[in-house]
Short mmCIF file of C-alpha atoms in Angstrom, two decimals:
data_model
loop_
_atom_site.label_atom_id
_atom_site.label_comp_id
_atom_site.label_asym_id
_atom_site.label_seq_id
_atom_site.Cartn_x
_atom_site.Cartn_y
_atom_site.Cartn_z
CA MET O 23 0.00 0.00 0.00
CA SER O 24 1.37 3.41 -0.95
CA VAL O 25 2.37 5.55 2.01
CA GLU O 26 0.55 8.50 0.45
CA LEU O 27 -2.82 6.78 0.76
CA LYS O 28 -3.43 8.27 4.15
CA ASP O 29 -2.47 11.49 5.81
CA LYS O 30 -0.98 9.16 8.28
CA GLY O 31 -0.83 11.53 11.21
CA ARG O 32 1.21 8.82 12.88
CA LEU O 33 1.10 8.86 16.63
CA ASP O 34 4.15 10.26 18.32
CA ALA O 35 6.83 7.55 18.36
CA LEU O 36 7.36 7.90 22.10
CA THR O 37 3.64 7.61 22.76
CA ILE O 38 3.45 4.45 20.69
CA PHE O 39 6.48 3.02 22.48
CA PHE O 40 4.93 3.46 25.91
CA LYS O 41 1.50 2.18 24.82
CA VAL O 42 2.94 -0.87 23.09
CA SER O 43 5.34 -1.64 25.93
CA ALA O 44 2.61 -1.39 28.56
CA ALA O 45 0.11 -3.35 26.43
CA TYR O 46 2.62 -6.12 25.70
CA THR O 47 3.64 -6.43 29.35
CA LEU O 48 0.04 -6.49 30.55
CA SER O 49 -0.85 -9.12 27.93
CA LEU O 50 1.75 -11.46 29.41
CA PHE O 51 0.06 -11.41 32.79
CA THR O 52 -3.60 -11.14 31.77
CA LYS O 53 -5.74 -14.21 31.35
CA LYS O 54 -8.84 -14.23 29.20
CA LYS O 55 -12.12 -14.12 31.10
CA ASP O 56 -13.66 -16.89 28.99
CA SER O 57 -12.82 -19.45 26.34
CA LYS O 58 -14.01 -17.32 23.44
CA LYS O 59 -11.48 -16.48 20.74
CA ILE O 60 -10.46 -12.83 20.35
CA VAL O 61 -10.73 -11.64 16.76
CA LEU O 62 -9.73 -8.20 15.44
CA VAL O 63 -11.17 -7.05 12.11
CA GLY O 64 -10.36 -3.88 10.20
CA GLY O 65 -10.48 -2.35 6.74
CA ASN O 66 -10.54 0.88 4.72
CA LEU O 67 -7.85 2.34 6.99
CA GLY O 68 -10.40 2.42 9.79
CA GLU O 69 -12.28 5.23 8.06
CA LYS O 70 -15.41 3.32 7.05
CA TYR O 71 -17.42 0.25 8.00
CA GLU O 72 -17.23 -1.10 4.48
CA ASP O 73 -16.10 -3.83 2.18
CA ASN O 74 -14.98 -7.40 2.95
CA ALA O 75 -13.75 -6.58 6.44
CA ALA O 76 -16.98 -4.97 7.62
CA VAL O 77 -19.14 -7.71 6.11
CA TYR O 78 -16.99 -10.31 7.83
CA HIS O 79 -17.06 -8.53 11.20
CA ASN O 80 -20.85 -8.35 11.01
CA TYR O 81 -20.97 -12.04 10.10
CA LEU O 82 -18.94 -13.01 13.17
CA ILE O 83 -21.07 -10.80 15.43
CA THR O 84 -24.25 -12.32 14.03
CA ASN O 85 -23.27 -15.98 13.72
CA HIS O 86 -20.44 -16.77 16.15
CA LYS O 87 -21.04 -14.74 19.27
CA GLU O 88 -20.75 -17.82 21.46
CA GLN O 89 -17.33 -18.79 20.08
CA VAL O 90 -15.59 -15.47 19.35
CA THR O 91 -15.50 -11.86 20.47
CA ALA O 92 -15.06 -9.88 17.26
CA TYR O 93 -13.72 -6.31 17.54
CA TRP O 94 -13.81 -3.65 14.84
CA MET O 95 -10.84 -1.24 14.59
CA TYR O 96 -11.81 2.32 13.63
CA ASP O 97 -10.08 5.65 13.06
CA PRO O 98 -10.66 7.77 16.20
CA LYS O 99 -11.02 10.90 14.04
CA THR O 100 -14.29 9.48 12.64
CA THR O 101 -17.74 9.18 14.23
CA TYR O 102 -19.25 6.35 12.20
CA ALA O 103 -18.56 3.66 14.79
CA LYS O 104 -20.63 5.56 17.34
CA ASP O 105 -23.23 6.73 14.81
CA GLN O 106 -23.79 3.20 13.47
CA LYS O 107 -23.49 1.64 16.93
CA ILE O 108 -20.92 -0.86 15.70
CA GLU O 109 -20.48 -3.58 18.26
CA ASN O 110 -17.07 -3.96 19.94
CA ALA O 111 -15.56 -0.96 18.15
CA VAL O 112 -12.06 0.01 19.31
CA PRO O 113 -10.13 3.15 18.25
CA LEU O 114 -6.94 2.51 16.32
CA GLY O 115 -3.81 3.54 18.20
CA SER O 116 -5.45 3.31 21.61
CA PHE O 117 -4.00 1.35 24.50
CA LYS O 118 -6.90 -1.09 24.21
CA ASN O 119 -6.10 -1.54 20.51
CA TYR O 120 -2.54 -2.63 21.28
CA LEU O 121 -3.53 -4.80 24.23
CA LEU O 122 -6.10 -6.63 22.11
CA PHE O 123 -3.56 -7.05 19.33
CA PHE O 124 -1.24 -8.97 21.67
CA GLN O 125 -4.15 -10.98 23.10
CA ALA O 126 -5.83 -11.73 19.76
CA ASP O 127 -6.16 -15.25 18.44
CA TYR O 128 -6.94 -13.98 14.94
CA THR O 129 -6.89 -10.78 12.90
CA PHE O 130 -8.51 -10.11 9.53
CA HIS O 131 -7.63 -6.99 7.51
CA GLY O 132 -8.75 -5.66 4.15
CA HIS O 133 -5.89 -3.34 3.16
CA SER O 134 -2.94 -3.44 5.55
CA LEU O 135 -2.27 -4.69 9.05
CA LEU O 136 -0.44 -1.40 9.60
CA TYR O 137 -3.45 0.79 8.81
CA ASP O 138 -6.41 -1.48 9.58
CA ILE O 139 -5.43 -3.37 12.74
CA ALA O 140 -2.49 -1.86 14.67
CA PRO O 141 -0.72 1.41 13.77
CA ALA O 142 3.08 1.06 13.53
CA ALA O 143 2.74 -2.72 13.70
CA ASP O 144 5.79 -3.10 11.49
CA LYS O 145 7.92 -1.82 14.39
CA PHE O 146 6.81 -4.37 16.99
CA LEU O 147 5.37 -7.28 15.04
CA PHE O 148 8.14 -9.53 16.35
CA LEU O 149 6.52 -9.34 19.80
CA ASN O 150 3.41 -11.08 18.51
CA ARG O 151 4.05 -14.60 17.29
CA LYS O 152 0.81 -16.31 18.26
CA THR O 153 -1.91 -14.37 16.43
CA ILE O 154 -3.11 -15.89 13.14
CA ILE O 155 -3.13 -13.01 10.63
CA THR O 156 -5.31 -13.12 7.51
CA HIS O 157 -5.43 -10.66 4.63
CA ILE O 158 -8.96 -10.86 3.25
CA SER O 159 -8.37 -8.17 0.59
CA HIS O 160 -10.88 -5.59 -0.63
CA GLY O 161 -11.28 -6.43 -4.30
CA ILE O 162 -10.34 -9.10 -6.81
CA GLU O 163 -6.76 -8.52 -7.92
CA GLY O 164 -5.88 -8.04 -11.55
CA PHE O 165 -6.38 -4.40 -12.49
CA LYS O 166 -3.40 -3.14 -10.49
CA LYS O 167 0.04 -4.62 -10.04
CA ILE O 168 0.97 -4.87 -6.40
CA LEU O 169 2.85 -2.00 -4.78
CA ILE O 170 5.04 -3.15 -1.90
CA GLN O 171 6.50 -0.50 0.38
CA LYS O 172 9.43 -1.08 2.71
CA GLU O 173 7.16 -1.29 5.75
CA ASP O 174 4.97 -3.87 4.00
CA VAL O 175 7.70 -6.52 3.74
CA PRO O 176 7.69 -7.76 7.36
CA LEU O 177 3.89 -7.56 7.41
CA LEU O 178 3.54 -9.75 4.33
CA LYS O 179 6.04 -12.26 5.67
CA ARG O 180 4.22 -12.44 8.99
CA THR O 181 0.76 -12.83 7.42
CA ASP O 182 -0.46 -16.43 7.71
CA TYR O 183 -3.19 -16.44 5.04
CA PHE O 184 -4.05 -14.49 1.92
CA ASN O 185 -7.65 -15.05 0.94
CA CYS O 186 -8.56 -15.41 -2.74
CA ALA O 187 -11.86 -14.96 -4.53
CA SER O 188 -11.05 -17.72 -7.02
CA GLN O 189 -8.48 -20.04 -8.50
CA TYR O 190 -7.65 -17.20 -10.90
CA GLU O 191 -6.64 -14.97 -8.02
CA TYR O 192 -4.86 -17.87 -6.30
CA ASN O 193 -2.69 -18.35 -9.38
CA LEU O 194 -2.00 -14.62 -9.63
CA LYS O 195 -0.85 -14.36 -6.01
CA LEU O 196 1.20 -17.52 -6.34
CA HIS O 197 3.00 -16.68 -9.58
CA GLU O 198 2.97 -12.87 -9.73
CA TRP O 199 3.09 -11.94 -6.04
CA LYS O 200 5.32 -14.95 -5.28
CA MET O 201 3.32 -15.80 -2.16
CA PRO O 202 4.01 -19.21 -0.56
CA GLU O 203 1.42 -21.71 -1.70
CA HIS O 204 0.57 -22.81 1.85
CA LYS O 205 -0.53 -19.25 2.69
CA LEU O 206 -3.11 -19.00 -0.10
CA ILE O 207 -6.72 -19.97 0.59
CA VAL O 208 -9.69 -19.80 -1.78
CA THR O 209 -12.88 -19.11 0.16
CA GLY O 210 -14.47 -16.27 -1.83
CA PHE O 211 -14.98 -12.65 -0.84
CA PRO O 212 -17.19 -11.84 2.18
CA ARG O 213 -18.70 -8.79 0.49
CA PHE O 214 -20.28 -10.97 -2.21
CA ASP O 215 -22.43 -12.54 0.50
CA ARG O 216 -24.39 -9.28 0.71
CA TYR O 217 -26.55 -10.09 -2.28
CA PRO O 218 -27.68 -12.99 -4.45
CA PRO O 219 -25.75 -13.27 -7.73
CA GLN O 220 -27.12 -12.41 -11.14
CA GLN O 221 -29.51 -9.54 -10.46
CA PRO O 222 -30.03 -7.85 -13.85
CA VAL O 223 -32.08 -4.68 -13.53
CA LYS O 224 -35.49 -3.91 -15.03
CA GLU O 225 -34.24 -0.69 -16.64
CA VAL O 226 -31.28 1.66 -16.37
CA LYS O 227 -32.35 4.69 -14.36
CA ASN O 228 -29.35 5.20 -12.08
CA ILE O 229 -25.74 5.10 -13.25
CA LEU O 230 -22.84 4.90 -10.82
CA MET O 231 -19.73 6.69 -12.06
CA MET O 232 -16.66 5.74 -10.03
CA MET O 233 -13.01 6.06 -10.99
CA THR O 234 -10.24 4.45 -8.96
CA TRP O 235 -7.26 6.23 -7.38
CA ARG O 236 -3.82 6.91 -8.79
CA GLU O 237 -0.90 7.39 -6.45
CA TRP O 238 0.95 9.75 -8.80
CA LEU O 239 -1.85 12.32 -8.48
CA PHE O 240 -1.60 12.72 -4.71
CA ASP O 241 1.16 15.34 -4.62
CA LEU O 242 -0.10 17.51 -7.48
CA THR O 243 -1.01 21.14 -6.94
CA LYS O 244 -4.59 22.20 -7.65
CA GLU O 245 -3.54 23.58 -11.04
CA GLU O 246 -1.68 20.38 -11.95
CA PHE O 247 -4.59 18.17 -10.89
CA ILE O 248 -7.13 20.19 -12.87
CA ASP O 249 -4.87 19.80 -15.90
CA SER O 250 -4.62 15.99 -15.45
CA PRO O 251 -6.33 13.44 -17.73
CA TYR O 252 -8.18 12.20 -14.61
CA PHE O 253 -9.93 15.51 -13.96
CA LYS O 254 -10.38 16.43 -17.62
CA SER O 255 -11.97 13.08 -18.43
CA MET O 256 -14.49 13.30 -15.59
CA THR O 257 -15.41 16.88 -16.45
CA GLY O 258 -15.59 15.97 -20.12
CA ILE O 259 -18.19 13.30 -19.42
CA LEU O 260 -20.28 15.67 -17.32
CA GLN O 261 -20.11 18.43 -19.92
CA HIS O 262 -20.79 16.26 -22.99
CA GLU O 263 -23.97 17.60 -24.61
CA GLY O 264 -25.07 14.20 -25.89
CA ILE O 265 -24.73 12.60 -22.45
CA LYS O 266 -26.58 15.47 -20.77
CA LYS O 267 -29.40 15.16 -23.31
CA LEU O 268 -29.55 11.38 -22.85
CA LEU O 269 -29.91 11.76 -19.08
CA THR O 270 -32.66 14.34 -19.44
CA GLU O 271 -34.70 12.63 -22.15
CA HIS O 272 -34.68 9.23 -20.40
CA ASP O 273 -34.98 10.52 -16.82
CA ILE O 274 -31.65 9.01 -15.77
CA HIS O 275 -29.52 9.99 -12.77
CA LEU O 276 -25.73 9.97 -12.90
CA ASN O 277 -24.40 9.35 -9.39
CA ILE O 278 -20.71 10.15 -8.97
CA ALA O 279 -18.65 8.53 -6.24
CA LEU O 280 -15.09 9.69 -5.77
CA HIS O 281 -12.84 6.88 -4.57
CA PRO O 282 -12.17 7.30 -0.82
CA PHE O 283 -8.44 7.73 -1.51
CA MET O 284 -9.24 10.63 -3.89
CA LYS O 285 -11.33 12.47 -1.32
CA LYS O 286 -8.66 15.17 -0.93
CA PHE O 287 -9.66 16.45 -4.40
CA GLU O 288 -13.38 16.52 -3.66
CA ASN O 289 -13.67 20.30 -3.63
CA TYR O 290 -12.37 20.52 -7.20
CA PHE O 291 -15.43 18.68 -8.46
CA THR O 292 -18.22 20.49 -6.60
CA ASN O 293 -19.01 23.07 -9.30
CA LEU O 294 -18.72 20.81 -12.32
CA THR O 295 -22.43 20.79 -13.06
CA ASN O 296 -25.48 22.90 -12.34
CA ASP O 297 -27.85 20.04 -13.08
CA GLU O 298 -28.25 18.67 -9.57
CA GLN O 299 -31.43 16.89 -10.62
CA ARG O 300 -29.55 14.65 -13.06
CA VAL O 301 -25.98 14.60 -11.70
CA ARG O 302 -25.24 14.01 -8.04
CA PHE O 303 -22.03 13.59 -6.06
CA LEU O 304 -22.47 10.90 -3.44
CA ASP O 305 -21.48 11.57 0.14
CA PHE O 306 -20.05 8.37 1.61
CA ASN O 307 -20.58 9.78 5.07
CA LYS O 308 -24.26 9.21 4.32
CA GLN O 309 -24.22 6.44 1.71
CA THR O 310 -21.96 3.39 1.61
CA ILE O 311 -20.38 1.83 -1.45
CA ALA O 312 -22.56 -1.23 -0.82
CA GLN O 313 -25.69 0.93 -1.03
CA SER O 314 -24.37 2.55 -4.20
CA ILE O 315 -23.87 -0.85 -5.82
CA ASP O 316 -27.34 -1.94 -4.81
CA LYS O 317 -29.15 1.26 -5.85
CA ASN O 318 -27.45 1.80 -9.22
CA ASP O 319 -28.35 -0.08 -12.35
CA MET O 320 -25.04 0.12 -14.19
CA LEU O 321 -21.44 1.24 -13.72
CA LEU O 322 -19.27 3.73 -15.61
CA THR O 323 -15.67 3.32 -14.47
CA ASP O 324 -12.04 3.07 -15.41
CA ILE O 325 -11.00 -0.07 -13.53
CA THR O 326 -12.34 0.27 -10.00
CA SER O 327 -12.72 -3.00 -8.10
CA VAL O 328 -16.42 -2.21 -7.69
CA SER O 329 -16.73 -3.49 -11.27
CA TRP O 330 -16.39 -7.04 -9.92
CA ASP O 331 -19.56 -6.50 -7.87
CA PHE O 332 -21.45 -5.28 -10.94
CA LEU O 333 -20.21 -8.28 -12.90
CA TYR O 334 -21.26 -10.59 -10.05
CA LEU O 335 -24.72 -9.01 -10.16
CA ASN O 336 -24.89 -9.16 -13.98
CA LYS O 337 -25.29 -5.39 -14.38
CA PRO O 338 -23.97 -3.44 -17.40
CA ILE O 339 -20.51 -1.85 -17.20
CA ILE O 340 -18.72 0.70 -19.38
CA PHE O 341 -14.95 0.88 -18.90
CA TYR O 342 -13.34 4.19 -19.87
CA MET O 343 -9.57 3.88 -19.37
CA PHE O 344 -8.69 7.47 -20.31
CA ASP O 345 -5.01 7.22 -19.31
CA GLN O 346 -4.32 3.62 -20.24
CA GLN O 347 -0.76 4.07 -21.52
CA GLU O 348 0.30 6.23 -18.56
CA TYR O 349 -1.38 3.84 -16.12
CA LEU O 350 0.35 0.78 -17.57
CA GLU O 351 3.71 2.55 -17.47
CA LYS O 352 3.39 3.85 -13.91
CA ARG O 353 1.44 1.03 -12.24
CA GLY O 354 0.79 -1.84 -14.60
CA SER O 355 -1.96 -4.46 -14.74
CA TYR O 356 -2.18 -8.24 -14.69
CA LEU O 357 -5.13 -8.05 -17.08
CA ASN O 358 -5.09 -7.08 -20.74
CA MET O 359 -6.90 -3.74 -20.78
CA ASP O 360 -8.09 -4.30 -24.32
CA THR O 361 -9.38 -7.88 -24.14
CA ASP O 362 -9.99 -8.87 -20.49
CA LEU O 363 -12.50 -6.25 -19.31
CA SER O 364 -16.00 -7.54 -18.54
CA GLY O 365 -17.90 -4.68 -20.12
CA TYR O 366 -17.95 -2.19 -23.00
CA LYS O 367 -14.48 -0.71 -23.56
CA ALA O 368 -14.66 3.01 -24.44
CA ASN O 369 -11.57 4.71 -25.84
CA SER O 370 -12.92 8.26 -25.74
CA ILE O 371 -15.68 10.33 -24.18
CA GLU O 372 -17.55 10.02 -27.48
CA HIS O 373 -17.35 6.22 -27.13
CA VAL O 374 -18.73 6.53 -23.60
CA TYR O 375 -21.69 8.43 -25.03
CA GLU O 376 -22.24 5.88 -27.81
CA TYR O 377 -22.25 2.95 -25.38
CA LEU O 378 -24.55 4.78 -22.94
CA LYS O 379 -26.91 5.52 -25.82
CA LYS O 380 -26.81 1.87 -26.90
CA ILE O 381 -27.56 0.60 -23.37
CA VAL O 382 -30.40 3.05 -22.78
CA GLU O 383 -32.09 2.94 -26.19
CA GLU O 384 -31.73 -0.81 -26.69
CA LYS O 385 -32.80 -1.39 -23.07
CA ILE O 386 -29.76 -3.49 -22.21
CA THR O 387 -30.20 -4.42 -18.54
CA TRP O 388 -27.64 -7.21 -18.22
CA ASN O 389 -23.90 -7.65 -18.65
CA GLU O 390 -23.04 -9.31 -21.94
CA TRP O 391 -19.78 -10.55 -20.40
CA TYR O 392 -21.51 -12.25 -17.46
CA PRO O 393 -20.53 -15.75 -18.68
CA LYS O 394 -16.91 -14.66 -17.97
CA ALA O 395 -17.71 -14.11 -14.29
CA THR O 396 -16.77 -17.69 -13.43
CA ASP O 397 -13.25 -17.02 -14.78
CA TYR O 398 -12.65 -14.69 -11.84
CA ILE O 399 -15.18 -15.67 -9.17
CA ASP O 400 -15.48 -19.25 -7.89
CA TYR O 401 -18.43 -18.98 -5.51
CA PHE O 402 -21.93 -17.58 -6.00
CA ASP O 403 -23.61 -19.24 -3.01
CA GLN O 404 -23.38 -16.48 -0.36
CA ASP O 405 -21.31 -18.76 1.88
CA ASN O 406 -17.96 -16.98 1.56
CA CYS O 407 -17.90 -15.82 5.19
CA LYS O 408 -18.78 -19.31 6.33
CA ARG O 409 -15.98 -20.85 4.26
CA LEU O 410 -13.45 -18.30 5.50
CA THR O 411 -14.38 -18.92 9.12
CA HIS O 412 -14.13 -22.67 8.74
CA ARG O 413 -10.82 -22.53 6.87
CA VAL O 414 -9.03 -20.14 9.22
CA MET O 415 -10.70 -20.76 12.60
CA SER O 416 -12.13 -24.25 12.07
CA LEU O 417 -15.60 -23.02 13.10
CA GLN O 418 -18.73 -24.31 11.39
#
């Protein structure tokens, strides 16, 4: 994970030292009150109750309360844990967080142990040898080549299991990531348990537009960002006369969701349109990505991992990879951007318009590439959480 993903605001090193030292020492002399396993779950850098990690935490709370105590790790600068009354929520970086980390039987994280479970864990991971650590991921791999930072190396080595959505992903992590075979497990993604597969819509009335993040944009000035292909492509779509007319004539809403890691640029987009009736920017403080997937009938994206959810549900997708050459040079992909995408591939804003027009006027409410879903997703039975729990914790 790129270090620029989060304004890390790392805790003072001395503060961490004293908290960790005290927590570790106390853990050596503290016995558990009962026989239940201690499980820590975290994802999205603690900023949201979202994705595989949140779905899995809720599953444990709902189905295994007698066998485990499942804690959710959240960013103390946020209020969602209190607002949503998330059970067993613990602030990241707190003394309790570190104490639980040393006491935990299992941890499950979506992005990074360092950001999701225990801040600065790379500095004291050697003190914890007993906890079984599982990376449950946050999206099917393939679109982005892995970025490994210096602090990630000990974390990856210490991780016991890397969950995979399918044999495809298993092979990718084995051969491309060079992960040891015994650490790879194929149980499916928890977040796919949220909904039955293959849910083609009755008609396209709501379009989700979501572009993924790019680490090379993070340090740009406002002027440089506004001049980037990323910004120009999004504004170009919103200002295209044909697209605006299509939305109006067919009573369609375009709902725009900035990727959480691109939130720092949010203010640059606020005045892009004066048609608030047709074009809306989603506020993820009020609406989750899961709700956006459920409430929108199709997806317009570059290569966001949310596209896997739309494929799983058999909803139409338009891929607009506006900076494909730059992206492949700076980040790279395991998939062929021209042949492996499970949706319409647009090469220009005009192509985006043509495909939107085709979908709307021909009333296409399904994904023509849905038969390819089984190439990337092994399970469609809503038992992914159950499989993961059985495989890692031997619980039925």
